[in-house]
Coordinates of C-alpha atoms and ligand atoms in Angstrom, one line a residue:
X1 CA 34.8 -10.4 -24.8
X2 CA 34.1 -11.4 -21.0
X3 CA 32.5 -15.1 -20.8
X4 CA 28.4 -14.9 -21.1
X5 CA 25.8 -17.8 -19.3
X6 CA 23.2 -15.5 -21.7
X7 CA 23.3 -12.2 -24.1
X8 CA 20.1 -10.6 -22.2
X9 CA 18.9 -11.0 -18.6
X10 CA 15.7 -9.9 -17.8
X11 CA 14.7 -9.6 -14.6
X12 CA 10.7 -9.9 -13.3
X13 CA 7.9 -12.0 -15.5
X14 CA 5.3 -9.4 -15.4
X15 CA 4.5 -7.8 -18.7
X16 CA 7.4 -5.6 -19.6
X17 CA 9.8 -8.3 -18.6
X18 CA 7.9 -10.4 -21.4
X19 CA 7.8 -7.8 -23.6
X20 CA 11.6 -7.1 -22.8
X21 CA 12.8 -10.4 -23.6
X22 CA 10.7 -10.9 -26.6
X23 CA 12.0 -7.8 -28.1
X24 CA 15.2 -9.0 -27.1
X25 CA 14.6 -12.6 -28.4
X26 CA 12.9 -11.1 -31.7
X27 CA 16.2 -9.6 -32.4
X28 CA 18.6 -12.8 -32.0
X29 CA 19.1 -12.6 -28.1
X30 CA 19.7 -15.5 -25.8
X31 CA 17.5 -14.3 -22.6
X32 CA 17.5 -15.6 -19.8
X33 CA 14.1 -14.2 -17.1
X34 CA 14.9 -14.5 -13.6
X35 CA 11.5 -14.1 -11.6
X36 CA 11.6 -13.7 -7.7
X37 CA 8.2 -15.7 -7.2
X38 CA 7.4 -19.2 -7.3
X39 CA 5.2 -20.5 -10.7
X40 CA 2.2 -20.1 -9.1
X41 CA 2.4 -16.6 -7.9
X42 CA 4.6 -15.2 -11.0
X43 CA 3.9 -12.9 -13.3
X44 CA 3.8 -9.5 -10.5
X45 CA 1.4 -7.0 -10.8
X46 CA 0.5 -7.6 -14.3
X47 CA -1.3 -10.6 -13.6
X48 CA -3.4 -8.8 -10.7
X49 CA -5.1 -6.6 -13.7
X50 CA -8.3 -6.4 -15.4
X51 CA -5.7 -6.0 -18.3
X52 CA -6.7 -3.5 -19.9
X53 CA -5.0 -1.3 -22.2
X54 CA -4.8 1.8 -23.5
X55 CA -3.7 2.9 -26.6
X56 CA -4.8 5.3 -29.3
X57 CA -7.3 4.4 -31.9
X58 CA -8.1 6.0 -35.0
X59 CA -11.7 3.9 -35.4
X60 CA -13.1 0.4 -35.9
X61 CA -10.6 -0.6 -38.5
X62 CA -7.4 0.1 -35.9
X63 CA -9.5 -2.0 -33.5
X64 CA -10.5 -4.8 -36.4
X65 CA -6.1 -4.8 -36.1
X66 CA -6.2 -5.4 -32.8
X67 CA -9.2 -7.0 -32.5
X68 CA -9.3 -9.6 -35.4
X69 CA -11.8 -11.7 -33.8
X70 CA -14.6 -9.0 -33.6
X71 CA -18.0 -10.3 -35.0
X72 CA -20.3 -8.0 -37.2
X73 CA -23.0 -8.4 -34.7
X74 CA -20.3 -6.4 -32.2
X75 CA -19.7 -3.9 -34.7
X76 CA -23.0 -2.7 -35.8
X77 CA -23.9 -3.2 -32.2
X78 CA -20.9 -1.0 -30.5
X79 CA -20.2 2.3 -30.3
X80 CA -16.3 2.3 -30.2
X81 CA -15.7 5.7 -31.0
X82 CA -11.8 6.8 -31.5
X83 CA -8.9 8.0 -29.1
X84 CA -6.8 10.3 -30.9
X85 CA -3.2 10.8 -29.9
X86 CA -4.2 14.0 -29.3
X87 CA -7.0 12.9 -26.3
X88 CA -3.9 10.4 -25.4
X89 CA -1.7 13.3 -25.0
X90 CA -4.4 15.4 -22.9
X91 CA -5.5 12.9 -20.7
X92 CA -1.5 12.3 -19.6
X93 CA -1.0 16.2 -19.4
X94 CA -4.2 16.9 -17.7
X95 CA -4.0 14.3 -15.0
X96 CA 0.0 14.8 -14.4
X97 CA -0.3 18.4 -14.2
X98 CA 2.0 18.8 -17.0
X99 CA 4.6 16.7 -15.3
X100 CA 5.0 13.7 -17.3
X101 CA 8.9 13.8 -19.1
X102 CA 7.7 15.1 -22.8
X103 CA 10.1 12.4 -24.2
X104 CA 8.8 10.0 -22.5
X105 CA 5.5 10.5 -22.7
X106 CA 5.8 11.2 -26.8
X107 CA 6.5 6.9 -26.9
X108 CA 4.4 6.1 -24.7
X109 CA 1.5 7.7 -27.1
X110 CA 3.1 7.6 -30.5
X111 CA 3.8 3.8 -30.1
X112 CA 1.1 3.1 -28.1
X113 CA -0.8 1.6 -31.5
X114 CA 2.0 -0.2 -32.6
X115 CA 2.9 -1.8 -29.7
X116 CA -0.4 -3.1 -29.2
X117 CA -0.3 -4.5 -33.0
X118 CA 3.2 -6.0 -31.6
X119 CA 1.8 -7.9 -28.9
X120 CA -1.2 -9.1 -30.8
X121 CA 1.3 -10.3 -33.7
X122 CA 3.4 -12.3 -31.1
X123 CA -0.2 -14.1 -30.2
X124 CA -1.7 -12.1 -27.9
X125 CA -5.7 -11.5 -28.0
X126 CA -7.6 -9.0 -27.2
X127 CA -11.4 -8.5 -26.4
X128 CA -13.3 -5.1 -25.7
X129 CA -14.0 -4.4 -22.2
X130 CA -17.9 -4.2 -22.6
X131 CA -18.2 -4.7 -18.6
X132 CA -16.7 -2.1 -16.9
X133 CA -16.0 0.6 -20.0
X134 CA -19.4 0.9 -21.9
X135 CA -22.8 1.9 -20.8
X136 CA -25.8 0.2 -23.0
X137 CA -27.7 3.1 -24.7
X138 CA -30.8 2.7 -26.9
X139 CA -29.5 -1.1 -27.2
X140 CA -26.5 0.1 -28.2
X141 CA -23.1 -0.4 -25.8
X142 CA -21.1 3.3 -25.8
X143 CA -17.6 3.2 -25.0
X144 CA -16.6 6.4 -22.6
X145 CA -13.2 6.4 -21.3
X146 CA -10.7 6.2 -24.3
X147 CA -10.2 2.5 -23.0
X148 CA -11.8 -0.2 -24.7
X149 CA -9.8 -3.2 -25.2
X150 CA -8.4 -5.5 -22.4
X151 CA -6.3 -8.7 -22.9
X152 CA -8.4 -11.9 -23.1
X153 CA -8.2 -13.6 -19.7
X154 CA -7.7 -10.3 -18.0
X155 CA -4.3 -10.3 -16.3
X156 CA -3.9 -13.7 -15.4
X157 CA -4.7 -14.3 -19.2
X158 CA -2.0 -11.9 -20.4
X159 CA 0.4 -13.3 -18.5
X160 CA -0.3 -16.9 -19.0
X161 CA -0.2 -16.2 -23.1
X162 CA 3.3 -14.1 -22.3
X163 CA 4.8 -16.9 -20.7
X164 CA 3.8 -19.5 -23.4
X165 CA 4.8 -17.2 -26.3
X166 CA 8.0 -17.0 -24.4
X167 CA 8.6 -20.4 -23.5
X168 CA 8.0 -21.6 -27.0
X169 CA 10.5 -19.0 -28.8
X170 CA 12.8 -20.4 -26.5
X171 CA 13.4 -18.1 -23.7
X172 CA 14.5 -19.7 -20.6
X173 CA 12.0 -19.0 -17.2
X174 CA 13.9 -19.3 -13.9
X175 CA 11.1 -18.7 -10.7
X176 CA 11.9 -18.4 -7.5
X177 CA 15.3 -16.8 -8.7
X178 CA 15.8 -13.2 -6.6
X179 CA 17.9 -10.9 -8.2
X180 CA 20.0 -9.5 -5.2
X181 CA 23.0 -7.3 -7.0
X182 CA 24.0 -6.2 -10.1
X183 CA 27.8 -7.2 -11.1
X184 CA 29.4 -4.0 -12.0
X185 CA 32.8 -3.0 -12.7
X186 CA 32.8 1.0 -12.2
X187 CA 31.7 1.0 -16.1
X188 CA 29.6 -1.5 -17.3
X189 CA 27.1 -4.0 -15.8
X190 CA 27.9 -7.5 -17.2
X191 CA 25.2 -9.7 -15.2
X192 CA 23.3 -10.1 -12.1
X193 CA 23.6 -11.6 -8.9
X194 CA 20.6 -14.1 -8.0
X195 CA 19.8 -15.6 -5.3
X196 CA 18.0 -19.4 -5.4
X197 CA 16.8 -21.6 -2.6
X198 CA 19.8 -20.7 0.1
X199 CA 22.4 -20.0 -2.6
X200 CA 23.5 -17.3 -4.9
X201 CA 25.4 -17.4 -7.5
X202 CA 26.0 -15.3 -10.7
X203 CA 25.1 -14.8 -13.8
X204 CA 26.8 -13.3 -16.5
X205 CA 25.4 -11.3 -19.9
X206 CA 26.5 -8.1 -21.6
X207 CA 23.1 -6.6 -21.0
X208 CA 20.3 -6.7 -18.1
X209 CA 17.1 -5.4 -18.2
X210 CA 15.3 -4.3 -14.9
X211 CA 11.8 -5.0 -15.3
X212 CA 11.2 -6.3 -11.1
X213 CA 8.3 -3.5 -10.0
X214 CA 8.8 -0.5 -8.4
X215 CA 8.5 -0.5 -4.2
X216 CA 4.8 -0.8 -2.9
X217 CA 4.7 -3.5 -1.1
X218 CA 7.9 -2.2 0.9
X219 CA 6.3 -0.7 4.1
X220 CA 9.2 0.9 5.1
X221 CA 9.6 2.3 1.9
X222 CA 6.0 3.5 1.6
X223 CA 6.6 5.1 4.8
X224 CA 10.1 6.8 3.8
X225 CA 9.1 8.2 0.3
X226 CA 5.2 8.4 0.3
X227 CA 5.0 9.7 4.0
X228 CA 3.1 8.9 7.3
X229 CA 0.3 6.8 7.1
X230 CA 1.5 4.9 4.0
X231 CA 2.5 1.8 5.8
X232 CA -1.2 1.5 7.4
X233 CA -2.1 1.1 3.0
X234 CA -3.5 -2.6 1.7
X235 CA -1.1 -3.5 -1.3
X236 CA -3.2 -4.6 -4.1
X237 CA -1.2 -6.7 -6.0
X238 CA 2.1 -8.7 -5.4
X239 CA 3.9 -9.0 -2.5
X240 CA 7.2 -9.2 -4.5
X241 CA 7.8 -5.7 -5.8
X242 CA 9.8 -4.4 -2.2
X243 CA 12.0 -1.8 -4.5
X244 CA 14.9 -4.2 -5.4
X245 CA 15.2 -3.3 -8.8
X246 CA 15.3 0.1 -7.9
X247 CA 17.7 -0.3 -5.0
X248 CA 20.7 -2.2 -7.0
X249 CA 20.6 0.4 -9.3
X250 CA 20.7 3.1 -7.2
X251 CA 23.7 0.8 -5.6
X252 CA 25.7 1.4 -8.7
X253 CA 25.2 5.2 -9.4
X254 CA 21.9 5.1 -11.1
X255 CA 19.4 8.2 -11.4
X256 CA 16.1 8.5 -9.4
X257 CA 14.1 10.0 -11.2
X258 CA 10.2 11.2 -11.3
X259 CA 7.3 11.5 -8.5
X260 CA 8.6 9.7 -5.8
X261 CA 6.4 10.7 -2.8
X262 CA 3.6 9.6 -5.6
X263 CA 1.8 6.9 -6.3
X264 CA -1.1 5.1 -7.8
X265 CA -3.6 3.9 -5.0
X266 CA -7.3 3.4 -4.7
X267 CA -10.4 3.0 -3.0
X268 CA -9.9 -0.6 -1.5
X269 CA -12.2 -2.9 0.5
X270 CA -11.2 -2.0 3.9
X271 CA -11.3 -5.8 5.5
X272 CA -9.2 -6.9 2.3
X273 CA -5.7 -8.7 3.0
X274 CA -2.6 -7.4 3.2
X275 CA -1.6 -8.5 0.0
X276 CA -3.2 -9.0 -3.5
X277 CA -4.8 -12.1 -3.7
X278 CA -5.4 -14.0 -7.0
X279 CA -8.6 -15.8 -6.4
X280 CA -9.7 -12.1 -6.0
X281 CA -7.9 -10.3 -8.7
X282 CA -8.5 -6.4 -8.5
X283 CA -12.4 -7.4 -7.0
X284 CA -11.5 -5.5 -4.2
X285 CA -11.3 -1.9 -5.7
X286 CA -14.5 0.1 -5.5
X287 CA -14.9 2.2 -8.5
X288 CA -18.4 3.3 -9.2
X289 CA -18.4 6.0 -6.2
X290 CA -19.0 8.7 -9.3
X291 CA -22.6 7.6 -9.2
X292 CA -23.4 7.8 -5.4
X293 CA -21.0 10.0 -2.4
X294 CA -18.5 9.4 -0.1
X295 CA -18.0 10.0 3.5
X296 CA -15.6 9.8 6.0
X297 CA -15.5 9.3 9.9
X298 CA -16.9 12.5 10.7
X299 CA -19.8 11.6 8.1
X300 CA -18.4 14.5 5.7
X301 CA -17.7 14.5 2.1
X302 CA -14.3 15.1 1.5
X303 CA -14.0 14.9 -2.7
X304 CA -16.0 15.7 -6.1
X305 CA -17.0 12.2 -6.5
X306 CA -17.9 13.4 -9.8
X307 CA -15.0 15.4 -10.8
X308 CA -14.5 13.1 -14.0
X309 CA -14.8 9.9 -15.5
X310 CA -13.5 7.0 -13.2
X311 CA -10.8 6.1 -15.2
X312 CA -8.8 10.1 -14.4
X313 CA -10.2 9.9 -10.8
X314 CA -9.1 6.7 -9.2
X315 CA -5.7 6.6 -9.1
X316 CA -5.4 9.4 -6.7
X317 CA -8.6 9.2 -4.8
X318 CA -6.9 5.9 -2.7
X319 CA -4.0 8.9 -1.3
X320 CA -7.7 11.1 -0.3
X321 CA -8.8 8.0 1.6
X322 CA -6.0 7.6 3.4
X323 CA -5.8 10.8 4.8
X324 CA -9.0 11.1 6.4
X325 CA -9.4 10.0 10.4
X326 CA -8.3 6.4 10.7
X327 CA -8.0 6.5 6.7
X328 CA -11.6 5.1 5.7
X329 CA -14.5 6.2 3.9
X330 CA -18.1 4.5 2.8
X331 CA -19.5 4.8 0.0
X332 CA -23.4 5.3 -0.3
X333 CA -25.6 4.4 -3.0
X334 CA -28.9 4.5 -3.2
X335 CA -31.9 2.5 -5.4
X336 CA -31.7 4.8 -8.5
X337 CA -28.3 3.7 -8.9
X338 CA -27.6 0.3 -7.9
X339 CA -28.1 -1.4 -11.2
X340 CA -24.6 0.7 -12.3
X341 CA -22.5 -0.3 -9.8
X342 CA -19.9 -2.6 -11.5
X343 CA -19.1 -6.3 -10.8
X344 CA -16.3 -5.7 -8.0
X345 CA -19.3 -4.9 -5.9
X346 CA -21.2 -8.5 -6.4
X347 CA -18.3 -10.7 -5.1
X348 CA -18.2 -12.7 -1.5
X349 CA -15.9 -10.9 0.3
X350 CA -17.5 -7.4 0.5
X351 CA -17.3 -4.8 3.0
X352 CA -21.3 -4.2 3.0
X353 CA -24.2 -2.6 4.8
X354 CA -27.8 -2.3 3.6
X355 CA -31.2 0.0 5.0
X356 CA -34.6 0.6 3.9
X357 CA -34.0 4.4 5.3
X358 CA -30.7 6.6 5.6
X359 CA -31.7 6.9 9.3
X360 CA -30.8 3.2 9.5
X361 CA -28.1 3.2 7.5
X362 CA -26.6 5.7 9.3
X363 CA -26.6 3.7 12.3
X364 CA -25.1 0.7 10.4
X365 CA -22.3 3.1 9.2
X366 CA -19.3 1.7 11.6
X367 CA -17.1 4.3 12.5
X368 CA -19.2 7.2 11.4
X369 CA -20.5 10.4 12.9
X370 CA -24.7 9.5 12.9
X371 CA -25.4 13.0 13.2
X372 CA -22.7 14.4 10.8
X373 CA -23.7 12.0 8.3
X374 CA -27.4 12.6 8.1
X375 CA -26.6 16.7 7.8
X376 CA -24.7 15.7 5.0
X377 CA -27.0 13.7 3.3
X378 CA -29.7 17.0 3.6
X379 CA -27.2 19.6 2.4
X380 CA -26.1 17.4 -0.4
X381 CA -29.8 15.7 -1.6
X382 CA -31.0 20.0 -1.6
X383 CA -27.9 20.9 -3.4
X384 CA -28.1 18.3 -6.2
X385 CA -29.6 20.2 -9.8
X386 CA -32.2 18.3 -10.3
X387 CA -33.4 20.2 -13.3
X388 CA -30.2 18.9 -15.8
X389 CA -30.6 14.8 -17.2
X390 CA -28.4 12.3 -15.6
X391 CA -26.4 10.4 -18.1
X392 CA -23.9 7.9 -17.2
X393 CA -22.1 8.0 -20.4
X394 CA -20.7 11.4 -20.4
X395 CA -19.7 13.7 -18.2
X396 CA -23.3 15.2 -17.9
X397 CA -22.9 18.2 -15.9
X398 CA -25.4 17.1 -13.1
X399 CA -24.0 18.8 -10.5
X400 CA -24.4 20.7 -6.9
X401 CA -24.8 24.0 -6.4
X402 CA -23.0 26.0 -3.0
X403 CA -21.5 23.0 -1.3
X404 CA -17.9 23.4 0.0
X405 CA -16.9 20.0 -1.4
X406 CA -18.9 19.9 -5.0
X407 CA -20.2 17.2 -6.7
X408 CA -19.4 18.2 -10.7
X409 CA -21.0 15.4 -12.9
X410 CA -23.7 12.7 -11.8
X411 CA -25.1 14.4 -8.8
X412 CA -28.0 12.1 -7.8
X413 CA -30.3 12.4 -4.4
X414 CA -29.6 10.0 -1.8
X415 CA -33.3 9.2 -1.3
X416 CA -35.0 6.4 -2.6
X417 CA -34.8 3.1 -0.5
X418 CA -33.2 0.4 -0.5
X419 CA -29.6 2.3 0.4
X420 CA -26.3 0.2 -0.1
X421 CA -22.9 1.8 1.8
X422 CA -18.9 0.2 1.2
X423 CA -16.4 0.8 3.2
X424 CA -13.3 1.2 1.5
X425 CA -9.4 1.9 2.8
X426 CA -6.9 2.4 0.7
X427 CA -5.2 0.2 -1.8
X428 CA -1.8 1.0 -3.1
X429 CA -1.1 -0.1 -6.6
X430 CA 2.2 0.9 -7.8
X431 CA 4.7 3.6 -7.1
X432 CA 5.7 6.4 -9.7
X433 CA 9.1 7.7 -8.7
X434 CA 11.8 5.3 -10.3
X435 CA 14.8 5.2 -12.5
X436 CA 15.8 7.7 -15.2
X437 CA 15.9 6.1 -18.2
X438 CA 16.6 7.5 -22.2
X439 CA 13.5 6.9 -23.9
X440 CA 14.6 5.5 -27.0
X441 CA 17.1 2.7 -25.6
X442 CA 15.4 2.6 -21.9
X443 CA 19.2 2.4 -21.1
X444 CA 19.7 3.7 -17.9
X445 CA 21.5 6.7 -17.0
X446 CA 23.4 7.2 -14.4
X447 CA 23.1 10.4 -11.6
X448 CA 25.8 12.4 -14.0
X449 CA 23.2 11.9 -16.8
X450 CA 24.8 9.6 -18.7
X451 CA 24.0 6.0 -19.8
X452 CA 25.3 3.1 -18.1
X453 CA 26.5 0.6 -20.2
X454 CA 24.7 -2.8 -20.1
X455 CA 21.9 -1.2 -18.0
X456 CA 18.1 -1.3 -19.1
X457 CA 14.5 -0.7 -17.8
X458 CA 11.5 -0.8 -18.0
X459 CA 7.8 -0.9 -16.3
X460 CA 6.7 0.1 -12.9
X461 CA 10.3 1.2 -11.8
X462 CA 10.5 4.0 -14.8
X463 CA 10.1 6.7 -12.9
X464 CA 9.2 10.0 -14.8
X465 CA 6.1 9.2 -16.4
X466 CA 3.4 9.3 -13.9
X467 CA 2.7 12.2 -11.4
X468 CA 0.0 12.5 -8.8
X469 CA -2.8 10.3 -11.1
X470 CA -2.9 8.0 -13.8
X471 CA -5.5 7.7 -17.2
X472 CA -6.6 3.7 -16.3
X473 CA -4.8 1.5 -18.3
X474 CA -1.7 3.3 -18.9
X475 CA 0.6 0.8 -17.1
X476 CA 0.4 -1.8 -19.2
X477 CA 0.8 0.0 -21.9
X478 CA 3.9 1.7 -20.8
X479 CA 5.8 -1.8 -19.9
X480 CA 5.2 -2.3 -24.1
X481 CA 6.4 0.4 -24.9
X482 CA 9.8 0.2 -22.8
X483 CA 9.6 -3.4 -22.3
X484 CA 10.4 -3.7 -26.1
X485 CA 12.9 -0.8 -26.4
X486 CA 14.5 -2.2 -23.1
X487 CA 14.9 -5.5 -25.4
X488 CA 15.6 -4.4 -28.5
X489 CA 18.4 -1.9 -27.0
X490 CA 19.9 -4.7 -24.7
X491 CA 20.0 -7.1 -27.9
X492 CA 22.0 -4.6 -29.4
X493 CA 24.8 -4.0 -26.6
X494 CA 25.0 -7.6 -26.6
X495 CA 24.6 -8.6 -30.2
X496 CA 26.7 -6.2 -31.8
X497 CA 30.7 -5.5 -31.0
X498 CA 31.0 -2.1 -29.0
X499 CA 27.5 -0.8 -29.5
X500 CA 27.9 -0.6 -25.7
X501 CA 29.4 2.1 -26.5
X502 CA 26.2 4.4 -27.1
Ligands
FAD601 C1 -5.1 -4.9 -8.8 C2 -4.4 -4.2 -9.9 C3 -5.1 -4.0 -11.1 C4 -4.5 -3.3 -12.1 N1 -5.2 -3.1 -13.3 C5 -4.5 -2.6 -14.4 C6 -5.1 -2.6 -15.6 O1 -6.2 -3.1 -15.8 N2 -4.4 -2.0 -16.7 C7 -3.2 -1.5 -16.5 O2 -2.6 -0.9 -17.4 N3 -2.6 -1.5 -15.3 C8 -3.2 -2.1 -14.2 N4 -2.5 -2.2 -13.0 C9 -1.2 -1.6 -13.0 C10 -0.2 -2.7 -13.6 O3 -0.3 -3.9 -12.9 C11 1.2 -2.3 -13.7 O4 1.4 -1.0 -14.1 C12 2.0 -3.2 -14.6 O5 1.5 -4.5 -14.5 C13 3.4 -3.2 -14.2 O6 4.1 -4.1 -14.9 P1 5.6 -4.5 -14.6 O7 6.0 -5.6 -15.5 O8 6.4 -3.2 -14.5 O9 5.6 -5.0 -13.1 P2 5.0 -6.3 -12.5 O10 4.0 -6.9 -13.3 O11 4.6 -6.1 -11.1 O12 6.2 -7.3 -12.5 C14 7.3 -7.2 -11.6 C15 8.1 -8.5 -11.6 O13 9.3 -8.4 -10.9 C16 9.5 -9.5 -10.0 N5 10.5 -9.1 -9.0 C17 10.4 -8.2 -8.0 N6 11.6 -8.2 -7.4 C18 12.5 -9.1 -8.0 C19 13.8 -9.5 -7.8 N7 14.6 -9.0 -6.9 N8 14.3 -10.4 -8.6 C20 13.6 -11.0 -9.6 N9 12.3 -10.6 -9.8 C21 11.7 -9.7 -9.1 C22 8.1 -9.7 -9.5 O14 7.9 -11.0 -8.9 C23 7.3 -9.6 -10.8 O15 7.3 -10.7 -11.6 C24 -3.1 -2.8 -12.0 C25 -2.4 -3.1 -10.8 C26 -3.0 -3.9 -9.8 C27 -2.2 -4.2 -8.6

């Protein structure tokens, strides 16, 4: 056997790295995490979220599972509803345009449950997301999106409990450690290369896991796989995830794999950083355009703002943004529907103009066509079908009638004072092309399809699963779901004489 510092190395600290070495640890493992950012700004992408997660729900008892906590008053007050596997498996089809790998997808929705009753057993709790997923009806909160539950402490929460659960079952936390190459002898990986302060050195284990984010905050990688433009995008969350996890394993023959001119990316506070930053969380997006309209430079609407819920829409509308002239839009809003707009749009640092008429909002618009824009606003107020009922809680068929660009659900006139407008750029979240992985070990294969021994991942840098858009909520979910095969296969290649083999 060839000398070990650790059985399992897991490299990142965002959630599938915890949920790696957890599974990994859970089954006997020594793991060691090597995380490329200091303490303070650990923990990647995962800890940028709202965390929230989706999984599929049968009713209130699955959530009472989930959700132990839950007080009757929240119960007979709440309509939860369910998310069948079935809606799970839709939503995924629908918004990938029947992209997503079948066999990866099928875990990812057939374990989605259980892995959320994994993480809650290893100590992790879990609220309903009443503030941003359910509309108040008759006095009673609806949930509308099949995503209704969201870790408690949002990201920074999740990641905070991750990292105590781990610490205290005895996995060993190494930040500022940069994984730089993985040691490979032509066969097998047996450990990792890391790089600390101004030294590297190496460390050895039978079995790594890659679990270090896929390459959005890599300008020159936007630029090379996403296209043009993409290195003009605000990143939303870490500054760490530059592609390195996918880069050392292409080093070593691995497979690319999935939608790699694709990503997820959205509407974005135009003036934010060019970063993520923490003391802001994700309070830049700007998510309620499906109750108002969007315009871009030349004052023109350029997508159904109401096409779906928010949660199917988002993901790609970012990619939209940045392809109109000098990639921004503003979003307009007007008194009927200001009470809606969620929290993101309350905070301090907000991209904002207000008017008591859309004649002076229009000259408040920076950027914008004044003429263009106030066409717009007649053709669209005299298209809108005023006749059918807005409702926010479903998708309510309120629509226009003979525009170019419709409006399909939630059509409301731009006319009653006072009017609000955001402007927004785009915010890149993650990538979705990645490494081919088989879905029941996450082992990685290599570009002659076959597994390479010692090899494992999980998280952003699976590619395969996510093609032009995204159901909200999915990402988390899907670094459980791999995150603990990842583990529990990489326990086994080290645990367990010649199961390298596979
Ligand atoms: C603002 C924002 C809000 C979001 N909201 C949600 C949400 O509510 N729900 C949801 O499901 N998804 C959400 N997402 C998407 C979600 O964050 C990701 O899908 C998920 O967190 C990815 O987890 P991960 O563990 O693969 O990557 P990450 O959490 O990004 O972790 C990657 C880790 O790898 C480390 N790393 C990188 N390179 C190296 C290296 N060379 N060596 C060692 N370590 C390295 C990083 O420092 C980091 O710790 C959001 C994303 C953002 C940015």
């Amino acid at each position: 056997m060839s000398p070990r510092d650790c059985d399992v190395i897991v490299v990142g600290a965002g959630n599938a790295a915890f949920c790696a070495a957890l599974a990994a640890q859970e089954k006997g493992a020594r793991v060691v995490m090597l995380e490329r950012a200091p303490k303070e700004e650990s923990g990647g992408n995962s800890r940028f979220t709202a965390g929230a997660i989706r999984f599929a729900y049968r009713g209130i008892d699955d959530l009472k599972a989930v959700m132990p906590d839950l007080s009757s008053d929240e119960i007979a007050n709440t309509d939860f509803g369910a998310y069948t596997t079935d809606q799970f498996f839709d939503d995924m089809f629908r918004v990938t345009r029947y992209r997503t790998d079948p066999g990866l997808c099928e875990c990812l929705v057939n374990e989605s449950f259980e892995s959320i009753q994994w993480m809650r057993k290893k100590g992790i709790r879990f609220v309903p997301i009443y503030g941003r997923q359910a509309f108040k009806i008759d006095g009673r909160f609806k949930f509308w999106g099949g995503l209704t539950v969201e870790a408690w402490g949002g990201g920074p929460g999740l990641v905070d409990q991750q990292t105590n659960i781990a610490k205290r079952n005895g996995v060993v936390i190494r930040y500022g450690a940069r994984v730089v190459s993985l040691v490979y002898d032509g066969h097998s990986v047996q450990g990792v290369r890391v790089k600390e302060g101004t030294g590297i050195t190496t460390l050895r284990a039978p079995a790594v896991v890659l679990a270090c984010g896929g390459f959005e905050s890599n300008a020159e990688w936007r630029t090379r796989y996403l296209g043009p433009g993409w290195e003009l995008a605000k990143v939303r969350g870490t500054r760490f995830n530059t592609g390195d996890g996918l880069q050392i394993a292409l080093e070593i023959g691995a497979s690319p794999y999935g939608n790699w001119s694709g990503c997820h990316a959205v509407g974005w506070d135009y003036n934010a950083p060019e970063f993520g930053d923490l003391t802001v969380g994700d309070g830049f997006q700007k998510h309620s355009y499906p109750w108002g309209i969007m315009v871009n430079a030349l004052g023109q609407r350029f997508v159904d703002e109401g096409a779906d819920f928010r949660n199917y829409t988002y993901a790609k509308y970012g990619r939209r943004i940045l392809e109109q002239p000098d990639q921004f839009a503003w979003q307009i809003f007007d008194n009927k529907v200001r009470g809606l707009l969620r929290d993101e749009y309350r905070i301090k640092r907000v991209t904002k103009v207000s008017a008591d008429t859309v004649e002076e909002l229009a000259d408040k618009l920076e950027g914008v066509d004044r003429e263009g824009f106030l066409r717009e606003v007649r053709a669209y107020n005299a298209a809108v079908r005023k006749d059918i009922p807005f409702n926010a809680n479903v998708k309510d068929g309120r629509r226009t009638e003979g525009l170019l660009v419709p409006k399909s659900n939630w059509a409301n006139t731009i006319d009653e004072p006072p009017f609000e407008a955001y402007q927004v750029g785009c915010g890149i979240t993650f990538s979705f092309g990645g490494l081919r992985i088989q879905p029941e070990s996450a082992q990685v294969l290599n570009t002659d399809l076959d597994p390479i021994p010692g090899l494992f991942a999980a998280g952003e840098l699976v590619g395969g699963i996510f093609y032009f858009n995204y159901p909200g909520g999915t990402g988390l979910m899907s670094g459980t779901v791999f995150g603990r095969h990842a583990g529990v296969s990489a326990a086994r290649a080290a645990l367990i004489p010649n199961a390298q083999a596979v």
